[in-house]
Short mmCIF file of C-alpha atoms and ligand atoms in Angstrom, two decimals:
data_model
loop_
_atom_site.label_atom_id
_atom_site.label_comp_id
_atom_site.label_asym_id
_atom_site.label_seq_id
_atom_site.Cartn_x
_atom_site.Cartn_y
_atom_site.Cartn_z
CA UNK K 1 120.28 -77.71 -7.33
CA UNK K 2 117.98 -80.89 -8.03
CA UNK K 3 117.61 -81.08 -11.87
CA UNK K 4 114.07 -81.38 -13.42
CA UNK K 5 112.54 -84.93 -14.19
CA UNK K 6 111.35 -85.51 -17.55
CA UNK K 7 107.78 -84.63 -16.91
CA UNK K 8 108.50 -81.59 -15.49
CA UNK K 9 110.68 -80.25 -18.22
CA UNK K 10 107.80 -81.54 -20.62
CA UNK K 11 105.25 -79.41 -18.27
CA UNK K 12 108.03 -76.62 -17.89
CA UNK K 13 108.27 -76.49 -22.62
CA UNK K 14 104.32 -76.19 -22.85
CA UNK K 15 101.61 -73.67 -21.68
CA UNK K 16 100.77 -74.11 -18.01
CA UNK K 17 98.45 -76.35 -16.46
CA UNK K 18 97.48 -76.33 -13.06
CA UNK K 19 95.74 -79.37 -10.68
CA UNK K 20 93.62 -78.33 -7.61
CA UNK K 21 92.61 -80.59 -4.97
CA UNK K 22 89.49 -79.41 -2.91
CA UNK K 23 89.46 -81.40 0.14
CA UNK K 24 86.55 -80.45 1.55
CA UNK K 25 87.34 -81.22 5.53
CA UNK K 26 88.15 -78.93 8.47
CA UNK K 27 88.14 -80.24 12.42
CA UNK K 28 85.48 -77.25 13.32
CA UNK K 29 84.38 -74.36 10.89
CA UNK K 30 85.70 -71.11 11.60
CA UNK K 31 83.35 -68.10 11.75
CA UNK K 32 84.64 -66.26 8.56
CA UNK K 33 84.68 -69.07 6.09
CA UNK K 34 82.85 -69.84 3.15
CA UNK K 35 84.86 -72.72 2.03
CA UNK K 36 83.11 -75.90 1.11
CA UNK K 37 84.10 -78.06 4.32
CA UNK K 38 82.87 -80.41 6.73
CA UNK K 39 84.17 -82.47 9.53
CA UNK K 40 84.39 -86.01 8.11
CA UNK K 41 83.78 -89.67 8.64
CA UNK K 42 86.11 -92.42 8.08
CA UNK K 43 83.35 -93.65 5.60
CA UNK K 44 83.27 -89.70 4.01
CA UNK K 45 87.23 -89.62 3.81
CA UNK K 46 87.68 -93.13 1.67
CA UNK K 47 84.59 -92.31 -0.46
CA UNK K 48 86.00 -89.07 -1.12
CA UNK K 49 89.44 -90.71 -1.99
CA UNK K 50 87.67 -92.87 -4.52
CA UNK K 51 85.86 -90.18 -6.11
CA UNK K 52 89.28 -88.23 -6.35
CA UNK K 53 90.37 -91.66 -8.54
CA UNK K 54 87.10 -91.52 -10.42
CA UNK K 55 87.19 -88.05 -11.24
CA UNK K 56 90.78 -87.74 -12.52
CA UNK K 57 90.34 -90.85 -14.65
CA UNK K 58 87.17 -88.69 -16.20
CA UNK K 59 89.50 -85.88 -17.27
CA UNK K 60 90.79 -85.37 -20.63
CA UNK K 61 94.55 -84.84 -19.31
CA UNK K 62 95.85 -82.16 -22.21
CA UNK K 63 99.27 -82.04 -21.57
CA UNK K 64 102.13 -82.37 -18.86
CA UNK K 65 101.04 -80.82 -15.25
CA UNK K 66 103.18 -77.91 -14.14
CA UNK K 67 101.54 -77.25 -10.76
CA UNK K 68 99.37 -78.80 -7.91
CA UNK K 69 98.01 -77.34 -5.51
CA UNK K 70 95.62 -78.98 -2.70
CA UNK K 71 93.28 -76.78 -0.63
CA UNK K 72 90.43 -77.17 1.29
CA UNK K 73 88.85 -77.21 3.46
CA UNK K 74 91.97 -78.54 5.63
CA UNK K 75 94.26 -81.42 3.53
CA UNK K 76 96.57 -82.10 6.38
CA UNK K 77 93.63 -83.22 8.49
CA UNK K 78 94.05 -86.76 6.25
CA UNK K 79 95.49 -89.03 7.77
CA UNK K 80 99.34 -89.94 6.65
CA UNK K 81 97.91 -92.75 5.20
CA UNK K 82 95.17 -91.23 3.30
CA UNK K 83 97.81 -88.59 2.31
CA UNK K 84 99.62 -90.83 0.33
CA UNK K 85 96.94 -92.28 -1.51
CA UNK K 86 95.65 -88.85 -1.96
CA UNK K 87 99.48 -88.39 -3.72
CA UNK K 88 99.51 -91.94 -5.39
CA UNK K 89 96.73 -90.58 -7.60
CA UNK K 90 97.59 -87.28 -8.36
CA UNK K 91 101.20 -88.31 -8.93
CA UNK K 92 99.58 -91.09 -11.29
CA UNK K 93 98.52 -88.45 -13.47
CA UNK K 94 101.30 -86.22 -13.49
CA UNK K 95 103.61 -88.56 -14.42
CA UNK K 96 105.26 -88.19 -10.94
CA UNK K 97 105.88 -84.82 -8.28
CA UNK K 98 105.52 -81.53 -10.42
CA UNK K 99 107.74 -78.68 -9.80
CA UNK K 100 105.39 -76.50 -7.65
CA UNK K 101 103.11 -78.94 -4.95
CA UNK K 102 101.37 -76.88 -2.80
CA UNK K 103 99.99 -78.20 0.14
CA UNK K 104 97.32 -76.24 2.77
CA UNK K 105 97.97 -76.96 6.54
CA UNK K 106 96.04 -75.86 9.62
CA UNK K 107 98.25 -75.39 12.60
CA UNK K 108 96.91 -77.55 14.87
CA UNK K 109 96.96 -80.68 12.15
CA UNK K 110 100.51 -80.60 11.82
CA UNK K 111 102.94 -83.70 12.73
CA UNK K 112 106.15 -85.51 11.78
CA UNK K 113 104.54 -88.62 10.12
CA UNK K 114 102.13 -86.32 7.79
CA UNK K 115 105.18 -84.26 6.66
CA UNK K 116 107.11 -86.91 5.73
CA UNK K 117 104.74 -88.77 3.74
CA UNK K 118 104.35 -84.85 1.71
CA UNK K 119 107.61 -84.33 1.29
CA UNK K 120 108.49 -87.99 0.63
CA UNK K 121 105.75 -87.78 -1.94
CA UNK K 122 107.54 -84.97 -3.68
CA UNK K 123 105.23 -82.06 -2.25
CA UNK K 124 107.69 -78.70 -2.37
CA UNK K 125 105.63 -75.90 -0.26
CA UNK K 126 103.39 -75.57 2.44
CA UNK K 127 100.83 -73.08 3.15
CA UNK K 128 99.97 -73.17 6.77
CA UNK K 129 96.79 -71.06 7.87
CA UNK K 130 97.58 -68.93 11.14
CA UNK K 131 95.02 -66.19 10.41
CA UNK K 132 96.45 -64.34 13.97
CA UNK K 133 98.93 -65.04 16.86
CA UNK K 134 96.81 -63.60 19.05
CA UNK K 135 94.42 -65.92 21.38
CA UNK K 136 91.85 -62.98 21.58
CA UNK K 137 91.49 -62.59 17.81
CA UNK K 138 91.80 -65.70 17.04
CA UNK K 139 88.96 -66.12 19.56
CA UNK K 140 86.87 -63.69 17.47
CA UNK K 141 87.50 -65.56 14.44
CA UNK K 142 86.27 -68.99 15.59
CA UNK K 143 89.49 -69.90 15.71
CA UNK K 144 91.02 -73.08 17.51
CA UNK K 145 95.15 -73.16 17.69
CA UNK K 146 97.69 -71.20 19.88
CA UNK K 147 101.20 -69.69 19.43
CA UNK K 148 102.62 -72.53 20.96
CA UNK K 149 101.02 -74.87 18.53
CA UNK K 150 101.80 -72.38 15.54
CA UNK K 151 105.44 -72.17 16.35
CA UNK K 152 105.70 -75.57 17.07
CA UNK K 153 103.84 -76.76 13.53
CA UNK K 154 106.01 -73.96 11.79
CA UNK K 155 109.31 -75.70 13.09
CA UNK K 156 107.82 -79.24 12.13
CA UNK K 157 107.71 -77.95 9.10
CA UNK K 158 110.94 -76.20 8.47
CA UNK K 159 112.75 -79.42 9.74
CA UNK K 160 111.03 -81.79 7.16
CA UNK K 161 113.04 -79.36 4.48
CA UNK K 162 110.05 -78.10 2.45
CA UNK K 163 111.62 -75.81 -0.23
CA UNK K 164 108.97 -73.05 0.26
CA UNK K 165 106.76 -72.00 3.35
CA UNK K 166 103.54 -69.30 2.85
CA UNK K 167 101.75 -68.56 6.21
CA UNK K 168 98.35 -67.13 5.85
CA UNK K 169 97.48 -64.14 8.23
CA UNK K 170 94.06 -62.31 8.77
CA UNK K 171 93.41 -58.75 8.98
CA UNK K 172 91.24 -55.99 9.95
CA UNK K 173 89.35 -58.43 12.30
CA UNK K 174 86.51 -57.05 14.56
CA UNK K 175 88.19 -55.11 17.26
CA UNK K 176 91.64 -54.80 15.79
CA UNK K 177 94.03 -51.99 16.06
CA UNK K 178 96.57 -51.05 14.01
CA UNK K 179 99.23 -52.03 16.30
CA UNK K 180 98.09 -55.94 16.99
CA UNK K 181 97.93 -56.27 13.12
CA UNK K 182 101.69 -55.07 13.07
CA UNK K 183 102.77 -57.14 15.81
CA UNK K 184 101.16 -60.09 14.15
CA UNK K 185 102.94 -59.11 10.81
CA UNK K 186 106.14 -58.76 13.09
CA UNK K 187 105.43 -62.36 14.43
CA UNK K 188 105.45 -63.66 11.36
CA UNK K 189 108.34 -62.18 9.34
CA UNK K 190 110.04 -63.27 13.08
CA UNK K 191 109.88 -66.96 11.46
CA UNK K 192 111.70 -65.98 7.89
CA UNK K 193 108.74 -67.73 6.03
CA UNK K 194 109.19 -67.97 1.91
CA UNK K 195 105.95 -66.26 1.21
CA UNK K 196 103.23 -64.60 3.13
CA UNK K 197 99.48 -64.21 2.11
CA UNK K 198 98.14 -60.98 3.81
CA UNK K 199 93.86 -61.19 3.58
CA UNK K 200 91.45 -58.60 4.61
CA UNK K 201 88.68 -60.21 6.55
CA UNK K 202 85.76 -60.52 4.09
CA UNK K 203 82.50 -61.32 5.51
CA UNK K 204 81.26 -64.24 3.61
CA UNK K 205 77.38 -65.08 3.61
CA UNK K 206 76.05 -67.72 5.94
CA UNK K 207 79.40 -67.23 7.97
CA UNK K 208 79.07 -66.20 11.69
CA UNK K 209 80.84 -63.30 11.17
CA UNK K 210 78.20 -62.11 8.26
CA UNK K 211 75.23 -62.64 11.27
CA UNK K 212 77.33 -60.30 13.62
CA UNK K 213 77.58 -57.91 10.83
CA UNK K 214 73.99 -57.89 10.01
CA UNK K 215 73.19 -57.61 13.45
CA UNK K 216 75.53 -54.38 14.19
CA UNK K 217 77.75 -56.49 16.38
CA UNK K 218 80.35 -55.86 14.21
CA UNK K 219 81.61 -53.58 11.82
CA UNK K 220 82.96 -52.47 9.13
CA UNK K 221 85.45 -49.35 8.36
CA UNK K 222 87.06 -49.29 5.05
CA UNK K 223 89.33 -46.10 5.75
CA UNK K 224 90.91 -48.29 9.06
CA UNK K 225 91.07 -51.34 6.79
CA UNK K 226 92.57 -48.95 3.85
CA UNK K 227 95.10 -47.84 6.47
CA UNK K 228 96.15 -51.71 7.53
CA UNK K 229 96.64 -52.46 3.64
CA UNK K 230 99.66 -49.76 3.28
CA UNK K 231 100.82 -50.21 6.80
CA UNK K 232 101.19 -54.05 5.77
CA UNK K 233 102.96 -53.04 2.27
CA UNK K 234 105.21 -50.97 3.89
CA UNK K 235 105.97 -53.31 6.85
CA UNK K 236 106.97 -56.23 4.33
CA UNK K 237 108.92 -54.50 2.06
CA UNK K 238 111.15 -53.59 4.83
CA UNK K 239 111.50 -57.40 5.76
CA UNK K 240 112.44 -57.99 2.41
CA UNK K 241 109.38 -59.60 0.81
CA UNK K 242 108.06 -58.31 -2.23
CA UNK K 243 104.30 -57.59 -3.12
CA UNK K 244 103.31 -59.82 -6.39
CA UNK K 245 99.87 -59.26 -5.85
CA UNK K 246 97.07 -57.53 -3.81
CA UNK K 247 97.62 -59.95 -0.90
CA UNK K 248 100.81 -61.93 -1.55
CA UNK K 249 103.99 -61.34 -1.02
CA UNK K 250 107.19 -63.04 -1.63
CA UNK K 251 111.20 -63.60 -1.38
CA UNK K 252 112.82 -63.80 -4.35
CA UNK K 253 111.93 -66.76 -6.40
CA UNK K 254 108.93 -67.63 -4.15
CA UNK K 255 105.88 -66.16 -5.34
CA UNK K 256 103.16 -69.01 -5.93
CA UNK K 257 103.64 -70.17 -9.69
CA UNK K 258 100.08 -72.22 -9.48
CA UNK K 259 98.06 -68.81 -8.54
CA UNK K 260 100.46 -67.11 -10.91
CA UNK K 261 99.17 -69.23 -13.71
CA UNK K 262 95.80 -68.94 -12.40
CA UNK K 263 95.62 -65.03 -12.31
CA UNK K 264 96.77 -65.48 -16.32
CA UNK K 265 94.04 -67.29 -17.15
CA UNK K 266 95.87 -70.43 -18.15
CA UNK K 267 94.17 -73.78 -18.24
CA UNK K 268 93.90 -75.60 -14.20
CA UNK K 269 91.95 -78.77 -13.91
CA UNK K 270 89.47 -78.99 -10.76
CA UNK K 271 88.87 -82.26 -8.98
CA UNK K 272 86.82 -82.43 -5.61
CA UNK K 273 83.87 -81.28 -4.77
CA UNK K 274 83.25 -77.57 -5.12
CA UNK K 275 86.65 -77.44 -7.26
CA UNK K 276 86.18 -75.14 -10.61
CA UNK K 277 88.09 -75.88 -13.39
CA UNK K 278 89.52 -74.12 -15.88
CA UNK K 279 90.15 -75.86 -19.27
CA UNK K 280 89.31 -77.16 -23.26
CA UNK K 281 87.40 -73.81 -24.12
CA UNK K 282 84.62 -73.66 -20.95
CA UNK K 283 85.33 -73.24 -16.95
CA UNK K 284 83.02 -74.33 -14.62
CA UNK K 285 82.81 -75.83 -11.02
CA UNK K 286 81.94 -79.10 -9.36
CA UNK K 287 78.93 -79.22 -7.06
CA UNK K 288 79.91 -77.84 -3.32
CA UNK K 289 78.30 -81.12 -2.09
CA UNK K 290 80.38 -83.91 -1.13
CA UNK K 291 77.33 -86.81 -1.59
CA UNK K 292 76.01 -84.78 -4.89
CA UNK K 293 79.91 -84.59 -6.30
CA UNK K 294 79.49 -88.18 -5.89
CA UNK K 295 76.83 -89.16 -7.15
CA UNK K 296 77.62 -86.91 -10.30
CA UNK K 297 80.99 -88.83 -10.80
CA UNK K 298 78.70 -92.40 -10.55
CA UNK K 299 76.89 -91.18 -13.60
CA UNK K 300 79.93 -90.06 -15.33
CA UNK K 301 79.51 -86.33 -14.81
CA UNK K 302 81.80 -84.04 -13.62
CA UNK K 303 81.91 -79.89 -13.69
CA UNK K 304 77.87 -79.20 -13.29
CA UNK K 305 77.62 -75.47 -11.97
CA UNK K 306 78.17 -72.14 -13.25
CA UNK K 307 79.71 -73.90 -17.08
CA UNK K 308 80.80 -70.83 -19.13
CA UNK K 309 82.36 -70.97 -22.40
CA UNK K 310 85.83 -69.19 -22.43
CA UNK K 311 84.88 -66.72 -25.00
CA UNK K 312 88.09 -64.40 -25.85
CA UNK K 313 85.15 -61.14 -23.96
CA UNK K 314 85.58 -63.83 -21.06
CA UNK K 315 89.09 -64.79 -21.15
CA UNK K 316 90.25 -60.85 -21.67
CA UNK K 317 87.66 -60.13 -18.57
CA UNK K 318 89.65 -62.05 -16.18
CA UNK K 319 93.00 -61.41 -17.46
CA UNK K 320 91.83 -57.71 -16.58
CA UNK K 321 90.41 -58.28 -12.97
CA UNK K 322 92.90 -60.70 -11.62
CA UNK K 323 96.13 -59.45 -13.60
CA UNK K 324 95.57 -55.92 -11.95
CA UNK K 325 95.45 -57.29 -8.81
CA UNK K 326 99.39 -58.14 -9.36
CA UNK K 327 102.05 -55.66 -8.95
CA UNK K 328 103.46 -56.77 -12.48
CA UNK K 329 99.85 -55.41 -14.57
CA UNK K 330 98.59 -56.42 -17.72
CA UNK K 331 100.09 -56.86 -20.58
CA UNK K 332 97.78 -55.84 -23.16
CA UNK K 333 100.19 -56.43 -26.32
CA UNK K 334 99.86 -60.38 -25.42
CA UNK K 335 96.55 -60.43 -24.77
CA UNK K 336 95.41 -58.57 -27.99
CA UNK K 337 97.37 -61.68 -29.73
CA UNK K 338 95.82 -64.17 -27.35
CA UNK K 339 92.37 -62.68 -27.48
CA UNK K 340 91.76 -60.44 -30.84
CA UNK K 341 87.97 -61.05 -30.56
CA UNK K 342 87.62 -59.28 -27.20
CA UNK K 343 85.60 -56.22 -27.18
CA UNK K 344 88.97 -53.97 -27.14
CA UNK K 345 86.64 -50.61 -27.70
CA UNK K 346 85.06 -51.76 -24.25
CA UNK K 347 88.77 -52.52 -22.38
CA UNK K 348 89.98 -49.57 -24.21
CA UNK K 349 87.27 -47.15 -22.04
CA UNK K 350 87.32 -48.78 -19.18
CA UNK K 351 91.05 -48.35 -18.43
CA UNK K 352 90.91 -45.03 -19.73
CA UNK K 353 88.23 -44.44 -16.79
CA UNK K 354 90.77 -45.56 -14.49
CA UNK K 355 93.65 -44.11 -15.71
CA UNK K 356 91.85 -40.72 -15.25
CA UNK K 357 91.24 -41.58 -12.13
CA UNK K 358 94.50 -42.06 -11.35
CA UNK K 359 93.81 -45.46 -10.10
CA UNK K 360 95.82 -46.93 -12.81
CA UNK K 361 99.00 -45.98 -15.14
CA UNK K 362 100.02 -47.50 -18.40
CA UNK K 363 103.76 -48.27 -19.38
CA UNK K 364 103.87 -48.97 -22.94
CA UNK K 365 101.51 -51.97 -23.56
CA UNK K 366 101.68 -52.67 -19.55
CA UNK K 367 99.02 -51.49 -17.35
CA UNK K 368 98.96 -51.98 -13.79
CA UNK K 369 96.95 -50.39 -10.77
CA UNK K 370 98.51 -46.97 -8.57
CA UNK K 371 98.80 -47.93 -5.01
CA UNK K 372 95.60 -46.09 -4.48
CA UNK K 373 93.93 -48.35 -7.63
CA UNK K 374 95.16 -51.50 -5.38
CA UNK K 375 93.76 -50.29 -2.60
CA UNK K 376 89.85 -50.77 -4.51
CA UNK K 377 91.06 -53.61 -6.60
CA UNK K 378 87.83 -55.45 -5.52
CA UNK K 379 85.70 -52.21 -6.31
CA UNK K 380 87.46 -52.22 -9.86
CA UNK K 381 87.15 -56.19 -10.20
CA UNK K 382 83.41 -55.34 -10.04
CA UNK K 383 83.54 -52.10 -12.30
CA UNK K 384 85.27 -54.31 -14.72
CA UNK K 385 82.87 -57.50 -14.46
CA UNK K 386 79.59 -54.83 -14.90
CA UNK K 387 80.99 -53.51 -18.02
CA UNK K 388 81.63 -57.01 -19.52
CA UNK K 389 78.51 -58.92 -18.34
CA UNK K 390 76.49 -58.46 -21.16
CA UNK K 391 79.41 -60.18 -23.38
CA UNK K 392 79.32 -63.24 -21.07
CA UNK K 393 78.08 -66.67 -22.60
CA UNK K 394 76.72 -69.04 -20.42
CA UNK K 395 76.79 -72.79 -21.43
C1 SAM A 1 90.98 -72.00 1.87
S1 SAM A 1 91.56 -71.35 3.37
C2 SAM A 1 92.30 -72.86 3.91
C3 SAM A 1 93.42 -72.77 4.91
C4 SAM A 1 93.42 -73.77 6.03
N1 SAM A 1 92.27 -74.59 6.07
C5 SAM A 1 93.49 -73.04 7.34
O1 SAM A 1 92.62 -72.27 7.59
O2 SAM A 1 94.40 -73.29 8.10
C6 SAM A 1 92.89 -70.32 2.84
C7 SAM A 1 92.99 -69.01 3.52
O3 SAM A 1 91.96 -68.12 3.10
C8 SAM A 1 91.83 -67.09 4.04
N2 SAM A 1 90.40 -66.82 4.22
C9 SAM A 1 89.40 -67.70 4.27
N3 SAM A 1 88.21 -67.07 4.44
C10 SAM A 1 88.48 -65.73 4.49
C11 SAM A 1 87.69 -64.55 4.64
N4 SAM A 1 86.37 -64.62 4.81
N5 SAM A 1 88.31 -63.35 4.62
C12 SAM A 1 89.65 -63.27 4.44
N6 SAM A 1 90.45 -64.35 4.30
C13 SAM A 1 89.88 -65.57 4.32
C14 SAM A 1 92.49 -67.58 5.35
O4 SAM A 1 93.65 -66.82 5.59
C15 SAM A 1 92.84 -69.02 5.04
O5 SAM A 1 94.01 -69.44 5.65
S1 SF4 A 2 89.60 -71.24 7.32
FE1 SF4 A 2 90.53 -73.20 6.93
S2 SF4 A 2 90.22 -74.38 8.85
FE2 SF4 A 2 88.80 -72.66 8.92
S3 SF4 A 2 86.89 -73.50 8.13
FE3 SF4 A 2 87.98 -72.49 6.42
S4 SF4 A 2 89.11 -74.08 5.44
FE4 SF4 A 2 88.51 -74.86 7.47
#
């Protein structure tokens, strides 16, 4: 067991706070995604880098950091080299490697001499985006890596010695039956990953997938993607990994502390463009524009879109929608302490709603969703975010 450095025994005494990265690159964009990404320049990739330096040195750094996590967008398509400055500078102002580093890799991206600059960098898990194992659906979803290169990057990965490995899959994909989604989930548990993030396809605006849908090339059917959800739930408890939340599961000792921390509404600091950030009494989010981003941070501005003010209405919002979405609840005892302004008449009736529907049951001050309640966890996320917007303060 590797002890804890000093920094990360400060970061471990205090309340959490999280780093994201946004790297905002991909090799091609893929026809679900929403992300803010495009394929870079040399030029784009050190300008970037700089305004990585120039944002963090904007921040008002709180407290010891207790989690990073870079997404994208596609980090492993830096180069090793820009890797490690990427690392120089957050581990600059984390007082070294934290004890959760999450890192998001795209199959086809992954080699030996990237790895090793991660892990010799102090990154500790790797979340590696495989979406399918099938070349036909990952046809469908605009998607550009095969088995081969999946197992091969997943092996790469395993023999760098990464203490924790998520692989992302994809389901209820156009044209999809219930027994390709089970082979791919069969796939996957087949290479004993750590952790394994289980999304239903969403069709995002402006993605290719949202045209299809609009044009009846595609569709949707929530009872076959209701079906997938428990079949999936069933199929990874069996293998041993434990739901945590709507879409993640986990062995023990695995589940992702950074979106843990996230889903409590603890305090996470955004850098990158499109990054939001979560922290000093407002959230808010960086514009999804690399060149914009920029030119913000050359004026000394950072966070310019969507700035709320973390009201306790807010806070106790959140804690709601994304703390039902884990397996563990609510707990509305701490909450009440953390948040005694929120409108608790308001919470009060709105659980009672869904208890009553039998979407949700309470344990003492605990309440978390029925199985049935998980499956509409987005549907109740909105229910929830309708009864609080007129509380919300804008900035
Ligand atoms: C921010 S993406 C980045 C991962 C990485 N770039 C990759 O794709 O290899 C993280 C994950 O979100 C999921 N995702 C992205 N768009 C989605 C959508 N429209 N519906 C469902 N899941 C989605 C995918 O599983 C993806 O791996
Ligand atoms: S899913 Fe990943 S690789 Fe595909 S466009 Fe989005 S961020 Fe890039």
């Amino acid at each position: 067991m590797s002890s804890l450095t000093s920094e990360q025994a400060k970061a471990e005494s205090q309340p959490a706070l999280g780093v994201y990265v946004h790297v905002p690159f991909c090799a091609s964009t893929c026809d679900f995604c929403a992300f803010y990404q495009k394929q870079p320049t040399a030029d784009e990739v050190r300008r970037f880098l700089a305004g990585i330096e120039r944002e963090a040195a904007l921040v008002a750094w709180p407290r010891a950091v207790s989690t990073v996590f870079w997404g994208g967008g596609t980090p492993g398509l830096l180069a090793a080299r820009d890797l490690a400055r990427l690392a120089e500078i957050v581990r600059a102002r984390c007082g070294g490697a934290p004890a959760e580093w999450t890192v998001e890799l795209a199959p086809g991206s992954v080699t030996n001499e990237r790895l090793t600059v991660l892990r010799e960098a102090g990154v500790t898990r790797v979340s590696m985006g495989v979406q399918s194992f099938q070349p036909a659906l990952l046809d469908a979803l605009g998607r550009h890596h095969t088995r081969e290169q999946i197992h091969r990057a997943y092996e790469r990965v395993r023999a760098a010695g990464f203490p924790s490995v998520n692989l992302d899959l994809m389901f209820a994909l156009p044209g999809q039956t219930a027994e390709e989604w089970a082979d791919d989930v069969r796939a996957a548990v087949a290479l004993a990953p750590d952790h394994l993030s289980t999304y239903c396809l969403t069709f995002e605006e402006d993605t290719k997938l949202w045209v299809k849908l609009s044009q009846g090339r595609v569709k949707l059917d929530t009872e076959h993607e209701a079906r997938l959800y428990e079949a999936t739930w069933a199929q990874l408890a069996a293998a041993g990994y434990a739901q945590y939340e709507v879409s993640n599961f986990a062995r023990p000792g695995h589940a992702c502390r950074h979106n843990l921390n996230t889903w409590r509404m603890h305090e996470w600091i955004g850098l990158g463009p499109s990054a939001a950030s979560q922290q000093a009494g407002w959230r808010g989010g960086n514009i999804a524009d690399l060149e914009r981003w920029l030119a913000d941070l050359d004026r000394g501005v950072r966070l310019t879109e969507d700035r709320v003010a973390l009201t306790p209405a807010l806070l106790a919002e959140d804690a709601l929608i994304f703390g039902l979405r884990t397996n563990a609840g609510v707990d509305l005892a701490s909450w009440r302490a953390r948040a005694p302004a929120a409108p608790w008449a308001v919470i009060e009736d709105t659980l009672a709603t869904l208890a009553a529907g039998e979407l949700l049951v309470r344990e003492g001050a605990v309440v978390r969703l029925t199985n049935r309640g998980r499956l509409i966890a987005d549907t109740i996320g909105a229910e929830i975010m309708a009864a609080f917007e007129p509380l919300v303060e804008t900035v």
